[in-house]
Short mmCIF file of C-alpha atoms in Angstrom, two decimals:
data_model
loop_
_atom_site.label_atom_id
_atom_site.label_comp_id
_atom_site.label_asym_id
_atom_site.label_seq_id
_atom_site.Cartn_x
_atom_site.Cartn_y
_atom_site.Cartn_z
CA UNK A 1 115.66 175.59 108.97
CA UNK A 2 114.05 173.05 111.19
CA UNK A 3 115.47 174.21 114.46
CA UNK A 4 114.37 177.73 113.51
CA UNK A 5 110.76 176.81 112.80
CA UNK A 6 110.81 174.79 115.98
CA UNK A 7 112.00 177.71 118.00
CA UNK A 8 109.43 179.91 116.20
CA UNK A 9 106.53 177.54 117.33
CA UNK A 10 107.89 177.24 120.91
CA UNK A 11 108.15 181.10 121.18
CA UNK A 12 104.59 181.51 119.85
CA UNK A 13 103.21 179.10 122.61
CA UNK A 14 105.12 180.96 125.12
CA UNK A 15 103.70 184.03 124.00
CA UNK A 16 100.16 183.01 123.88
CA UNK A 17 100.08 181.04 127.23
CA UNK A 18 102.53 182.74 129.32
CA UNK A 19 102.74 186.34 127.52
CA UNK A 20 106.54 185.93 127.17
CA UNK A 21 107.88 187.77 124.19
CA UNK A 22 111.27 186.92 122.62
CA UNK A 23 113.41 188.72 120.34
CA UNK A 24 114.32 187.69 116.74
CA UNK A 25 118.15 187.64 117.71
CA UNK A 26 117.35 185.66 120.86
CA UNK A 27 115.30 183.28 118.86
CA UNK A 28 118.00 182.57 116.26
CA UNK A 29 120.78 182.24 118.90
CA UNK A 30 118.52 179.73 120.78
CA UNK A 31 117.80 177.90 117.53
CA UNK A 32 121.57 177.66 116.88
CA UNK A 33 121.99 176.24 120.31
CA UNK A 34 119.29 173.67 119.53
CA UNK A 35 121.06 172.43 116.42
CA UNK A 36 124.33 172.25 118.05
CA UNK A 37 122.81 170.02 120.66
CA UNK A 38 121.10 167.84 118.22
CA UNK A 39 124.38 167.41 116.45
CA UNK A 40 126.08 166.51 119.93
CA UNK A 41 123.48 163.85 120.65
CA UNK A 42 123.78 162.41 117.11
CA UNK A 43 127.56 162.02 117.53
CA UNK A 44 126.94 160.31 121.05
CA UNK A 45 124.43 158.13 119.46
CA UNK A 46 126.74 157.17 116.59
CA UNK A 47 129.61 156.43 119.02
CA UNK A 48 127.36 154.44 121.32
CA UNK A 49 126.40 152.31 118.24
CA UNK A 50 129.96 151.62 117.10
CA UNK A 51 131.48 150.96 120.76
CA UNK A 52 131.74 147.50 122.27
CA UNK A 53 130.10 146.54 125.50
CA UNK A 54 131.56 147.79 128.43
CA UNK A 55 131.71 144.63 130.34
CA UNK A 56 133.56 141.56 129.40
CA UNK A 57 130.38 139.63 129.71
CA UNK A 58 128.45 140.17 126.37
CA UNK A 59 124.85 140.78 126.57
CA UNK A 60 122.82 138.05 125.32
CA UNK A 61 118.93 138.18 124.32
CA UNK A 62 116.89 137.33 127.56
CA UNK A 63 113.09 135.83 127.27
CA UNK A 64 110.21 137.99 128.31
CA UNK A 65 107.98 136.93 131.49
CA UNK A 66 105.28 134.22 130.72
CA UNK A 67 102.25 135.40 128.97
CA UNK A 68 104.40 138.29 127.22
CA UNK A 69 106.15 138.68 123.94
CA UNK A 70 109.34 140.37 123.34
CA UNK A 71 109.98 142.09 120.10
CA UNK A 72 113.55 143.49 118.83
CA UNK A 73 113.68 145.78 116.31
CA UNK A 74 116.74 147.32 114.24
CA UNK A 75 117.49 149.46 111.51
CA UNK A 76 120.11 148.89 108.63
CA UNK A 77 121.38 152.45 107.30
CA UNK A 78 124.14 152.90 104.91
CA UNK A 79 125.51 156.24 103.84
CA UNK A 80 126.24 155.13 100.28
CA UNK A 81 123.00 153.09 99.58
CA UNK A 82 119.84 154.40 98.07
CA UNK A 83 117.52 152.73 100.45
CA UNK A 84 117.33 151.85 104.16
CA UNK A 85 116.17 148.56 105.93
CA UNK A 86 114.29 147.89 108.97
CA UNK A 87 113.57 144.64 110.73
CA UNK A 88 111.84 143.18 114.00
CA UNK A 89 111.60 139.78 115.38
CA UNK A 90 109.03 138.78 118.00
CA UNK A 91 109.70 135.88 120.53
CA UNK A 92 107.75 134.16 123.28
CA UNK A 93 108.99 133.47 126.71
CA UNK A 94 110.55 130.09 125.56
CA UNK A 95 112.53 132.02 122.66
CA UNK A 96 110.36 130.67 120.02
CA UNK A 97 109.92 133.02 116.92
CA UNK A 98 106.37 134.23 116.47
CA UNK A 99 106.60 136.63 113.74
CA UNK A 100 109.44 138.60 112.00
CA UNK A 101 109.12 141.41 109.45
CA UNK A 102 111.59 143.23 107.09
CA UNK A 103 110.78 146.13 105.05
CA UNK A 104 112.63 148.48 102.62
CA UNK A 105 112.49 152.21 102.94
CA UNK A 106 113.31 154.95 100.48
CA UNK A 107 116.66 156.43 101.87
CA UNK A 108 115.99 157.81 105.31
CA UNK A 109 118.19 160.69 106.63
CA UNK A 110 120.35 159.07 109.53
CA UNK A 111 120.65 155.67 111.49
CA UNK A 112 118.40 156.79 114.34
CA UNK A 113 115.56 157.86 111.99
CA UNK A 114 115.84 154.14 110.38
CA UNK A 115 115.59 152.69 114.22
CA UNK A 116 112.67 154.70 114.97
CA UNK A 117 110.82 153.87 111.71
CA UNK A 118 111.74 150.05 112.72
CA UNK A 119 110.07 150.51 116.19
CA UNK A 120 107.01 152.02 114.64
CA UNK A 121 106.39 149.71 112.17
CA UNK A 122 106.91 146.74 114.57
CA UNK A 123 104.18 148.34 117.04
CA UNK A 124 101.81 148.64 114.24
CA UNK A 125 102.24 145.12 113.01
CA UNK A 126 101.99 143.38 116.26
CA UNK A 127 98.76 145.51 117.17
CA UNK A 128 97.46 144.35 114.00
CA UNK A 129 98.19 140.72 114.57
CA UNK A 130 96.49 141.05 118.28
CA UNK A 131 99.20 141.03 120.63
CA UNK A 132 98.64 142.96 123.67
CA UNK A 133 101.63 142.51 126.14
CA UNK A 134 104.63 143.47 124.24
CA UNK A 135 108.12 144.35 125.29
CA UNK A 136 109.72 146.45 122.48
CA UNK A 137 113.86 146.44 122.68
CA UNK A 138 116.28 148.78 120.67
CA UNK A 139 119.81 149.32 120.75
CA UNK A 140 119.57 152.91 120.64
CA UNK A 141 119.54 154.12 124.11
CA UNK A 142 118.76 157.75 123.50
CA UNK A 143 115.81 156.71 121.00
CA UNK A 144 114.24 154.74 123.80
CA UNK A 145 114.76 157.60 126.34
CA UNK A 146 113.15 159.99 123.84
CA UNK A 147 110.18 157.73 123.55
CA UNK A 148 109.68 157.24 127.24
CA UNK A 149 110.13 161.09 127.96
CA UNK A 150 113.49 160.77 129.47
CA UNK A 151 115.16 162.92 126.81
CA UNK A 152 113.89 165.93 124.70
CA UNK A 153 112.65 164.60 121.23
CA UNK A 154 114.93 165.80 118.42
CA UNK A 155 112.70 168.05 116.14
CA UNK A 156 113.28 166.04 112.92
CA UNK A 157 112.44 162.86 114.90
CA UNK A 158 109.33 164.32 116.41
CA UNK A 159 106.60 162.88 114.13
CA UNK A 160 107.75 159.56 114.19
CA UNK A 161 108.13 159.63 118.06
CA UNK A 162 104.78 161.01 118.50
CA UNK A 163 103.21 158.12 116.34
CA UNK A 164 105.09 155.70 118.61
CA UNK A 165 103.96 157.32 121.89
CA UNK A 166 100.25 157.42 120.61
CA UNK A 167 100.43 153.73 119.98
CA UNK A 168 101.93 153.33 123.66
CA UNK A 169 99.14 155.51 125.26
CA UNK A 170 96.46 153.33 123.90
CA UNK A 171 97.91 150.22 125.06
CA UNK A 172 99.56 150.50 128.92
CA UNK A 173 100.93 146.96 128.39
CA UNK A 174 103.25 147.95 125.50
CA UNK A 175 106.65 148.94 126.79
CA UNK A 176 109.86 150.40 125.11
CA UNK A 177 113.25 149.57 126.38
CA UNK A 178 116.87 149.80 125.70
CA UNK A 179 119.09 146.64 125.20
CA UNK A 180 122.86 146.18 124.15
CA UNK A 181 123.36 145.78 120.66
CA UNK A 182 124.87 142.16 121.55
CA UNK A 183 121.46 141.19 122.54
CA UNK A 184 119.85 142.61 119.25
CA UNK A 185 121.57 140.59 116.55
CA UNK A 186 118.65 138.66 115.36
CA UNK A 187 117.00 141.87 114.55
CA UNK A 188 119.93 143.36 113.03
CA UNK A 189 120.13 140.40 110.71
CA UNK A 190 116.35 140.60 109.73
CA UNK A 191 116.88 144.50 109.10
CA UNK A 192 119.76 143.93 106.85
CA UNK A 193 117.74 141.09 104.70
CA UNK A 194 115.60 144.06 103.83
CA UNK A 195 118.32 145.26 101.44
CA UNK A 196 117.66 142.09 99.31
CA UNK A 197 114.08 143.12 98.91
CA UNK A 198 113.11 144.15 95.38
CA UNK A 199 110.54 146.54 96.21
CA UNK A 200 109.08 148.32 99.30
CA UNK A 201 106.31 145.95 100.19
CA UNK A 202 106.90 144.75 103.49
CA UNK A 203 107.68 141.04 104.21
CA UNK A 204 106.49 139.08 107.09
CA UNK A 205 107.45 135.71 108.33
CA UNK A 206 105.54 133.26 110.63
CA UNK A 207 108.08 130.67 110.09
CA UNK A 208 111.76 130.82 110.97
CA UNK A 209 113.74 131.54 107.61
CA UNK A 210 116.77 129.14 107.07
CA UNK A 211 118.83 132.41 106.74
CA UNK A 212 117.95 133.51 110.19
CA UNK A 213 118.75 130.11 111.88
#
């Protein structure tokens, strides 16, 4: 249904702005292609998440340039769990933690949706805290490409990605980049901590927790 509705919406725009009309069978066929492409990309994303680094040298977290903040975010998703966790950690160019956040969501539909919610919440939080020059790193390469416009956004992720892009458009010194999972371990640990929260009230840390040291 989501892909069929998405295709109808696109066909409507084509008809209004270009005068191109599509038949019902061709629309259904194209919606099916969209669905298969989404499934293929989801499988690729899951394989990429599980696969080890290609290089023998494991990626490590790298400090941002002076005056900049780097924020790593991650999502914790379990198929058999009733909730999902997201976490982020912001550090300065000396590697010192400035803030970290953990949040428990009602069960989200997929790992990549959880990752997207993590980036969105990290951006909203740091913008509210007054930070202007921030590099946001995620270990989901395909999500990073969707956000910067190098990949077509999957229909189900479109509302979240659009919110992220809206935040980015309002501040040219906010950036989203991909970084391998090996360099994102701290954010992964914070996201998993969200499973221990008793409710859906987000938790912010301004002092490095013992369990994260």
